[in-house]
PDB file of C-alpha atoms in Angstrom:
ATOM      1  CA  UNK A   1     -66.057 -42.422  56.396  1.00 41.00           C
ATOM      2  CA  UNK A   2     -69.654 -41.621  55.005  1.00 41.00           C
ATOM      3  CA  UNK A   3     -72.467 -42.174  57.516  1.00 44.00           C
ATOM      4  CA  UNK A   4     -74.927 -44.837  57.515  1.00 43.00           C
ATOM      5  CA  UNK A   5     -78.330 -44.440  55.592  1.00 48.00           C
ATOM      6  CA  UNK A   6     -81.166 -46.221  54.512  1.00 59.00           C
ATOM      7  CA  UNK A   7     -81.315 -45.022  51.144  1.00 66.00           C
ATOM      8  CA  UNK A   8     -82.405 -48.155  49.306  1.00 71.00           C
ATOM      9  CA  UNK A   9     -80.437 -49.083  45.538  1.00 68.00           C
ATOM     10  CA  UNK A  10     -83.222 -47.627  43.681  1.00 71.00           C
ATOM     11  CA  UNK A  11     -83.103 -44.301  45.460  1.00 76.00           C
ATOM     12  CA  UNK A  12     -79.233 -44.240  45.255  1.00 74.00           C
ATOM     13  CA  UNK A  13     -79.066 -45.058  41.611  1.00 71.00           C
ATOM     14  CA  UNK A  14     -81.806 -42.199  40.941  1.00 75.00           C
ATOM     15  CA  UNK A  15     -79.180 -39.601  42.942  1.00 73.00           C
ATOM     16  CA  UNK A  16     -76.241 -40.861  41.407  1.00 71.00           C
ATOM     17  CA  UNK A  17     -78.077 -40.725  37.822  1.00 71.00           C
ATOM     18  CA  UNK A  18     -79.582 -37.598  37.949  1.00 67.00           C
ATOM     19  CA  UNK A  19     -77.575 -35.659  40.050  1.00 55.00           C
ATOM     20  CA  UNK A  20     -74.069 -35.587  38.897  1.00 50.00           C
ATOM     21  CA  UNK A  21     -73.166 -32.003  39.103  1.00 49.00           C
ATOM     22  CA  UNK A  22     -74.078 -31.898  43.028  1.00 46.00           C
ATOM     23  CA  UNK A  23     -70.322 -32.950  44.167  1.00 44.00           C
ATOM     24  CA  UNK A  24     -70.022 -33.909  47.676  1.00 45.00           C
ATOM     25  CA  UNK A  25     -73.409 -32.024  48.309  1.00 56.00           C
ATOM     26  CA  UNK A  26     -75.659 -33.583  50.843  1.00 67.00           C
ATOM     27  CA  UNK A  27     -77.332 -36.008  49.141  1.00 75.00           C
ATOM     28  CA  UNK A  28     -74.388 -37.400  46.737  1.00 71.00           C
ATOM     29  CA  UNK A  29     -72.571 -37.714  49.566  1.00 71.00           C
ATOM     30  CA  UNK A  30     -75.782 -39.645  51.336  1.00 77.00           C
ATOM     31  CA  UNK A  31     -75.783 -42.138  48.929  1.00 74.00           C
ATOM     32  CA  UNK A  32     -72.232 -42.605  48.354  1.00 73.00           C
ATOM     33  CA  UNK A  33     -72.653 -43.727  51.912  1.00 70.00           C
ATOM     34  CA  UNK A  34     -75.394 -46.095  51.299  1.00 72.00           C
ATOM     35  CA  UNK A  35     -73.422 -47.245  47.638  1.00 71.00           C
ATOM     36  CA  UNK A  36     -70.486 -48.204  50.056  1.00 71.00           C
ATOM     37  CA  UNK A  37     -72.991 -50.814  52.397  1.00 73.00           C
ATOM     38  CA  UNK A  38     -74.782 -51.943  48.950  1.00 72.00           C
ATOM     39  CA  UNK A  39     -71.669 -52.728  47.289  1.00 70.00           C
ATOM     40  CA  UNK A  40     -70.635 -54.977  50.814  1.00 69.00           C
ATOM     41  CA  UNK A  41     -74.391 -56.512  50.270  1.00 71.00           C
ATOM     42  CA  UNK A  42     -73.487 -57.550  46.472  1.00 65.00           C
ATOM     43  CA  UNK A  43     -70.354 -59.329  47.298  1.00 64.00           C
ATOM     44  CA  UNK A  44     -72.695 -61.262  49.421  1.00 64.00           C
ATOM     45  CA  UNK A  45     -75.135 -61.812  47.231  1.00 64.00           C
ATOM     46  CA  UNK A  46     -74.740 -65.739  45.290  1.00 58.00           C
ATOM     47  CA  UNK A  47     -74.979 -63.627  41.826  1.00 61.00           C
ATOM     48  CA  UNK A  48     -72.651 -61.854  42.676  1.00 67.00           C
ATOM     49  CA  UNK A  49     -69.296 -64.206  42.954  1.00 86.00           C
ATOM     50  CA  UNK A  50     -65.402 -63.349  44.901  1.00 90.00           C
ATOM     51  CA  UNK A  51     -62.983 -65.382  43.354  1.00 94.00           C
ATOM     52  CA  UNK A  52     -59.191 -65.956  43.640  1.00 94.00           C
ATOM     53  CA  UNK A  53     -56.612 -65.472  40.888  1.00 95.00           C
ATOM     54  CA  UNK A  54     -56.655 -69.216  39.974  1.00 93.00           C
ATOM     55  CA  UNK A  55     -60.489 -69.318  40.272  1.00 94.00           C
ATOM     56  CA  UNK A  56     -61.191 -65.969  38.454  1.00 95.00           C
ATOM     57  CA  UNK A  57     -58.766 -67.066  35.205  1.00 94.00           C
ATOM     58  CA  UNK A  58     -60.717 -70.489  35.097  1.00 93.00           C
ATOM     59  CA  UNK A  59     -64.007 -68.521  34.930  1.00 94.00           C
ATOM     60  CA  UNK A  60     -62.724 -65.650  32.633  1.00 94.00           C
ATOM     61  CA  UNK A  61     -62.423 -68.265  29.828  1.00 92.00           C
ATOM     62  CA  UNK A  62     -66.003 -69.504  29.136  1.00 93.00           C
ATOM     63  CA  UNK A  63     -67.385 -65.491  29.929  1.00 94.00           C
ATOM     64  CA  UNK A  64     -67.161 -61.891  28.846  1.00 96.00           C
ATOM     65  CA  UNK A  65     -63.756 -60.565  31.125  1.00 97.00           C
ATOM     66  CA  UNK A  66     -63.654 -56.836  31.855  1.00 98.00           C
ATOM     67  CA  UNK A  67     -60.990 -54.506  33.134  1.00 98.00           C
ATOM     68  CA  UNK A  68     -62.745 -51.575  34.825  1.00 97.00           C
ATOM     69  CA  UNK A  69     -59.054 -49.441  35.317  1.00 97.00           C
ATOM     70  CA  UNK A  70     -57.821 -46.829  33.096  1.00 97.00           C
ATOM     71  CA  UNK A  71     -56.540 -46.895  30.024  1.00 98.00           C
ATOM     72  CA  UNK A  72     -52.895 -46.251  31.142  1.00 97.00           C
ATOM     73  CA  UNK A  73     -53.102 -49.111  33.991  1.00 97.00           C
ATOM     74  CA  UNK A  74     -54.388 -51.701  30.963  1.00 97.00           C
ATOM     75  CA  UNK A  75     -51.587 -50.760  28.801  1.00 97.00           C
ATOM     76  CA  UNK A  76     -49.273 -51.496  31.379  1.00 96.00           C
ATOM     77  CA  UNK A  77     -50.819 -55.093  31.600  1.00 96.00           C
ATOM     78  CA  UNK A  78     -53.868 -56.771  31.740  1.00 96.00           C
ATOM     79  CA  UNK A  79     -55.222 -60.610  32.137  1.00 96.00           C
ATOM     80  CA  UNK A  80     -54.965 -62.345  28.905  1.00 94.00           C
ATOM     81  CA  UNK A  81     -58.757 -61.652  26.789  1.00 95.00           C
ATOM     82  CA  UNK A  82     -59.977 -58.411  29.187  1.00 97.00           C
ATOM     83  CA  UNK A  83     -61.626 -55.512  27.219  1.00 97.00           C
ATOM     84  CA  UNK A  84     -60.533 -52.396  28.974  1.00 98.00           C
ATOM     85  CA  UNK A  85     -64.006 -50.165  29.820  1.00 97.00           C
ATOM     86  CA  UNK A  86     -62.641 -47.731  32.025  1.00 97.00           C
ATOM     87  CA  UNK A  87     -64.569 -46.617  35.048  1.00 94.00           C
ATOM     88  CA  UNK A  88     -61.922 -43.316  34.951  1.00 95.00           C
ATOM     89  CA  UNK A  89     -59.822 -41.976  32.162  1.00 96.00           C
ATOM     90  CA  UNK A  90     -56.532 -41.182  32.799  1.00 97.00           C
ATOM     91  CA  UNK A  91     -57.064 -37.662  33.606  1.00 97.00           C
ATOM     92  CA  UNK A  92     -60.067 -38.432  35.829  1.00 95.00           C
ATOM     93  CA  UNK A  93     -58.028 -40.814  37.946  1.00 94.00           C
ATOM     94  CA  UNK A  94     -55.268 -38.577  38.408  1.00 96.00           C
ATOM     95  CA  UNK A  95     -57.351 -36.154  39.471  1.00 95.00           C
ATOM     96  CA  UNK A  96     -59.472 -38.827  41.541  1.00 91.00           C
ATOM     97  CA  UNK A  97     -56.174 -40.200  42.972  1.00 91.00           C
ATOM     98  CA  UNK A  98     -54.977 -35.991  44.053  1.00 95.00           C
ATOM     99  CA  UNK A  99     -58.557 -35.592  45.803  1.00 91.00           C
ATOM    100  CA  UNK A 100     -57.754 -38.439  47.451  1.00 87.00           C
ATOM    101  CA  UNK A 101     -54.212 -37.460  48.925  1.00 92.00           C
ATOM    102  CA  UNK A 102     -55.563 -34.083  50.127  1.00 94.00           C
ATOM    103  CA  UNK A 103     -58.872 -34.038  50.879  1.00 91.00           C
ATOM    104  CA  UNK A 104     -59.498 -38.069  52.234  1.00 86.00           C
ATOM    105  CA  UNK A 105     -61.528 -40.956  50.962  1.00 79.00           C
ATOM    106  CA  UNK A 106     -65.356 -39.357  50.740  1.00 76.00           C
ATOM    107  CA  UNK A 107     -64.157 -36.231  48.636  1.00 80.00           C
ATOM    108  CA  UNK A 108     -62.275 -39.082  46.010  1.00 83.00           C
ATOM    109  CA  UNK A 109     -65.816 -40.829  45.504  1.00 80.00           C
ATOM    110  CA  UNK A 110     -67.340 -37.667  45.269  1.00 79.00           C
ATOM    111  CA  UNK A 111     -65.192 -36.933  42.782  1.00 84.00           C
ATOM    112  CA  UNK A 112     -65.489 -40.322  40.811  1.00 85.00           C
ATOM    113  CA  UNK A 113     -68.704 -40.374  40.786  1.00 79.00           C
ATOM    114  CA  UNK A 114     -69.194 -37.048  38.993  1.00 80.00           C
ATOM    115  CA  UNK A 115     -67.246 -38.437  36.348  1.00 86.00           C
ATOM    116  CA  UNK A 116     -69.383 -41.693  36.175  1.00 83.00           C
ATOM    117  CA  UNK A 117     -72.698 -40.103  36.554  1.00 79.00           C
ATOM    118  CA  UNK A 118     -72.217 -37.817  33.619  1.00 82.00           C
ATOM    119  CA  UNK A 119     -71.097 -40.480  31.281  1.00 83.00           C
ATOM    120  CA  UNK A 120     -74.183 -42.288  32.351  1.00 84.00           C
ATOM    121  CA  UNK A 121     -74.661 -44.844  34.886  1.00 84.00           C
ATOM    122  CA  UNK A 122     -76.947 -47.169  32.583  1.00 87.00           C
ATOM    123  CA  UNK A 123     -75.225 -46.484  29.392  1.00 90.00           C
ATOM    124  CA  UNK A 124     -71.750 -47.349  31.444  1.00 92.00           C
ATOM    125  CA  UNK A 125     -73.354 -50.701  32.691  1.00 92.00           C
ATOM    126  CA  UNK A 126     -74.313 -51.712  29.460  1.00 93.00           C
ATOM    127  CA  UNK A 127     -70.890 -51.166  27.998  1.00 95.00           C
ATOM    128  CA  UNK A 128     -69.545 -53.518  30.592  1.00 96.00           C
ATOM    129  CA  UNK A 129     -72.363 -55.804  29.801  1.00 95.00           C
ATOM    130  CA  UNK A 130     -72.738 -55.810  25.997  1.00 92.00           C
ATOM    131  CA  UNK A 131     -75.842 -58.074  26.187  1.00 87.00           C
ATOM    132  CA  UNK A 132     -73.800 -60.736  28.264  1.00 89.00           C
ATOM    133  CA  UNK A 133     -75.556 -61.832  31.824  1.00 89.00           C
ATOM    134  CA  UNK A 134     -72.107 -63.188  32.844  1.00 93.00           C
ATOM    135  CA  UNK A 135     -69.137 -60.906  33.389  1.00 96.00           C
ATOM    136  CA  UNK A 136     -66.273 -61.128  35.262  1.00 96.00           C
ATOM    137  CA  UNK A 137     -65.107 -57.350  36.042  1.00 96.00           C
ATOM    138  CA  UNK A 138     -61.680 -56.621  38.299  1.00 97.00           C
ATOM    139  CA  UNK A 139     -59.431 -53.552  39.249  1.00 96.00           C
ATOM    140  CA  UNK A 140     -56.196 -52.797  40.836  1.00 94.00           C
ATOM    141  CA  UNK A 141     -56.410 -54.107  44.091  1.00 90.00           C
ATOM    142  CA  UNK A 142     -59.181 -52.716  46.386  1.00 76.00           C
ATOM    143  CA  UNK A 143     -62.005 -53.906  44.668  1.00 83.00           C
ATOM    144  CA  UNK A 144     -64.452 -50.712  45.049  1.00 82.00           C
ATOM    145  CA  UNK A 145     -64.121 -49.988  41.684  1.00 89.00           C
ATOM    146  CA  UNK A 146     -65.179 -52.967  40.064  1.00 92.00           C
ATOM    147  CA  UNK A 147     -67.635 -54.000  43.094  1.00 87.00           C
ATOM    148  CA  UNK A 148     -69.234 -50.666  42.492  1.00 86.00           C
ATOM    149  CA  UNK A 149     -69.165 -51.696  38.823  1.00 91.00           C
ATOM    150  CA  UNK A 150     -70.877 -55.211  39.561  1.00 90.00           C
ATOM    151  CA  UNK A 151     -73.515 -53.781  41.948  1.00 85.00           C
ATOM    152  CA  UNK A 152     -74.056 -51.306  38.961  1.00 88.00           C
ATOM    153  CA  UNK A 153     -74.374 -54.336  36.477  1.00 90.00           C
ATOM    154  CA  UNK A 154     -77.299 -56.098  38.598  1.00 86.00           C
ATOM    155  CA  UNK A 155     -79.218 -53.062  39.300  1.00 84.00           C
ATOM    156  CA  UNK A 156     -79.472 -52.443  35.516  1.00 85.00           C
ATOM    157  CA  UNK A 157     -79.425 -56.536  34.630  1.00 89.00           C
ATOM    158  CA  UNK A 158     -81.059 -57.969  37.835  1.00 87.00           C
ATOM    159  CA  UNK A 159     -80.307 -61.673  35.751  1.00 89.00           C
ATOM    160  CA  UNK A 160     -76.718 -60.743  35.482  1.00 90.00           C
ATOM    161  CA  UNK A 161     -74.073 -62.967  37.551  1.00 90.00           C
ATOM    162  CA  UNK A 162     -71.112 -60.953  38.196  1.00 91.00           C
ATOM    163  CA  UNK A 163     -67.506 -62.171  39.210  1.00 93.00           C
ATOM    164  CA  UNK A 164     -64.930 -60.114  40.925  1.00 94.00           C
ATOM    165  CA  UNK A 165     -61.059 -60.805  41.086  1.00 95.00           C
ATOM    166  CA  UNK A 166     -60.312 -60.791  44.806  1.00 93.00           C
ATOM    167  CA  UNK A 167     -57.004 -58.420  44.951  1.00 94.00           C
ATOM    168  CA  UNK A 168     -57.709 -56.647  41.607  1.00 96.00           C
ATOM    169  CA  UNK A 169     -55.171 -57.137  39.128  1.00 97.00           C
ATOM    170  CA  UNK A 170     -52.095 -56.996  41.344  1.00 95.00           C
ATOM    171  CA  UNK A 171     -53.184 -60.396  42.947  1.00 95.00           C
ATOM    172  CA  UNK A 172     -53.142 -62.078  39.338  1.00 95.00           C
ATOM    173  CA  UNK A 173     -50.208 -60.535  38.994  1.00 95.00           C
ATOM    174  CA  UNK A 174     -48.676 -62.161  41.890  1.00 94.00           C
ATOM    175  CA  UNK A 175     -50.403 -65.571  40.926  1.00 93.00           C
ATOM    176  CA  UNK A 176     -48.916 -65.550  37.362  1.00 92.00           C
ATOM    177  CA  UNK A 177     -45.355 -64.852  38.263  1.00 91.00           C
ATOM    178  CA  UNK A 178     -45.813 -68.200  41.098  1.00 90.00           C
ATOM    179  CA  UNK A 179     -47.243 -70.332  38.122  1.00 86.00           C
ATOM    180  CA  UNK A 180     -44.534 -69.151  35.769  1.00 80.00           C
ATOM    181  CA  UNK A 181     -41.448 -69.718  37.649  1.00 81.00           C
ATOM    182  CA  UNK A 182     -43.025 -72.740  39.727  1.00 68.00           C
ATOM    183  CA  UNK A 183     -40.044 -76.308  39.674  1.00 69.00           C
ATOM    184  CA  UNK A 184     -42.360 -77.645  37.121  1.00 64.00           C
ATOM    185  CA  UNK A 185     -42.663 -75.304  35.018  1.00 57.00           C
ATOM    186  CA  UNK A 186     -45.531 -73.039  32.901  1.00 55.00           C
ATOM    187  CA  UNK A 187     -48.691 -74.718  32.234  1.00 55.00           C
ATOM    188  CA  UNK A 188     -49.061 -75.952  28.537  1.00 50.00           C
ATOM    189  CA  UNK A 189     -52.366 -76.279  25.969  1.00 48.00           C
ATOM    190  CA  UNK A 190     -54.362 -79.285  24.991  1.00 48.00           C
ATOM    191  CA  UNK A 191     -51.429 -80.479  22.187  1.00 49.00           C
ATOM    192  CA  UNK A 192     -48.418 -79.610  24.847  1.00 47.00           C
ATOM    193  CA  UNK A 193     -46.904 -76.722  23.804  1.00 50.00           C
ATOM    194  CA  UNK A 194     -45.745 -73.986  26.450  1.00 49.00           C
ATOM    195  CA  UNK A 195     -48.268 -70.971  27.130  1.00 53.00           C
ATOM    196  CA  UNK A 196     -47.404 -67.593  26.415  1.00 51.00           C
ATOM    197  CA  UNK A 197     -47.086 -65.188  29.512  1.00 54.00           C
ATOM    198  CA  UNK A 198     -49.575 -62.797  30.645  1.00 58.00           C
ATOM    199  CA  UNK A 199     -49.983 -59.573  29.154  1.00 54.00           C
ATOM    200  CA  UNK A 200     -48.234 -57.765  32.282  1.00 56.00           C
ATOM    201  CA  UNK A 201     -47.769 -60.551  34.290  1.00 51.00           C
ATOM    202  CA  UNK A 202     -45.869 -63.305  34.205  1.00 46.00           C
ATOM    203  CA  UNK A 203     -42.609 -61.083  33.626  1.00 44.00           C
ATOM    204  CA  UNK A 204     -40.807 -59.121  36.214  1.00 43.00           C
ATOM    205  CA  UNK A 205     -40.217 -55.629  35.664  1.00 42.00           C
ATOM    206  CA  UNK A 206     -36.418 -54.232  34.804  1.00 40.00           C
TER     207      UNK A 206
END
């Protein structure tokens, strides 16, 4: 794992921005480190909310609902409403995911964040945003991507009030498929008729 520093948000957001071509150099990989504690600070921060699967799908309703995977992982299902602005394209994550595999953790983020530096960190943030100060943003499953994403979000939008799915996508997943094939059956609208599954997730794989 990286090693601690006291880089503070402003510094790491100037390496980050202006220094995407570095790799796992000394001082991307310095505040990497430092993005990793920051992000664990935003999660604690009351702007910046953790919610369940039920919680997060009440809140998604009345705000802007963004899905932070790739392309290919959207397709494949996605919470009913999400926009997909992907932090990785599908070739970046599959190169993201082999760094991973052979070379550990640290080299992966180095990686990533290559990627997301040169499309632009603020340009990025303000896609997720699109002029909205409340987002709710999830991932997979681990929740660095989109807690990375919210912590990027508030730096650029200190008003903004970010929400992130606890268990990425796989936990509503999981959630919707309980709901669905609960004794009393799938919830229903305002005038009583049955709800439509999930994009993704209310149906069980063949």
């Amino acid at each position: 794992f990286f090693a601690m520093t006291i880089l503070t948000a402003e510094e790491v957001f100037a390496i980050l921005q202006d220094d995407p071509a570095a790799g796992s150099g000394g001082r991307v990989k310095e505040a990497l480190g430092a993005l990793v504690g920051l992000v664990k600070e935003e999660r604690a921060s009351r702007d910046a909310r953790e919610l369940d699967a039920s919680a997060f799908v009440s809140v998604s309703r009345r705000c802007r609902t963004v899905d932070v995977r790739s392309p290919g992982e959207f397709r494949k299902g996605h919470i009913p409403g999400a926009v997909n602005v992907p932090l990785f394209d599908d070739d970046e994550r599959a190169v993201v995911g082999t760094k991973y595999k052979r070379s550990g953790r640290e080299a992966a983020m180095c990686e990533g964040m290559k990627f997301v530096a040169e499309k632009g960190l603020s340009d990025f943030a303000e896609r997720v945003l699109r002029g909205d100060n409340d987002v709710c943003i999830y991932c997979w499953r681990g929740g660095l991507r989109s807690g990375a994403v919210a912590w990027l979000c508030r730096r650029l939008r200190p008003d903004a009030r970010t929400s992130c799915l606890v268990g990425g996508y796989r936990s509503f997943r999981r959630w919707a498929r309980a709901v669905w094939s609960s004794p009393s059956g799938p919830p229903t609208t305002d005038d009583g008729r049955k709800k439509e599954p999930p994009a993704g997730g209310g149906k069980k794989k063949k």
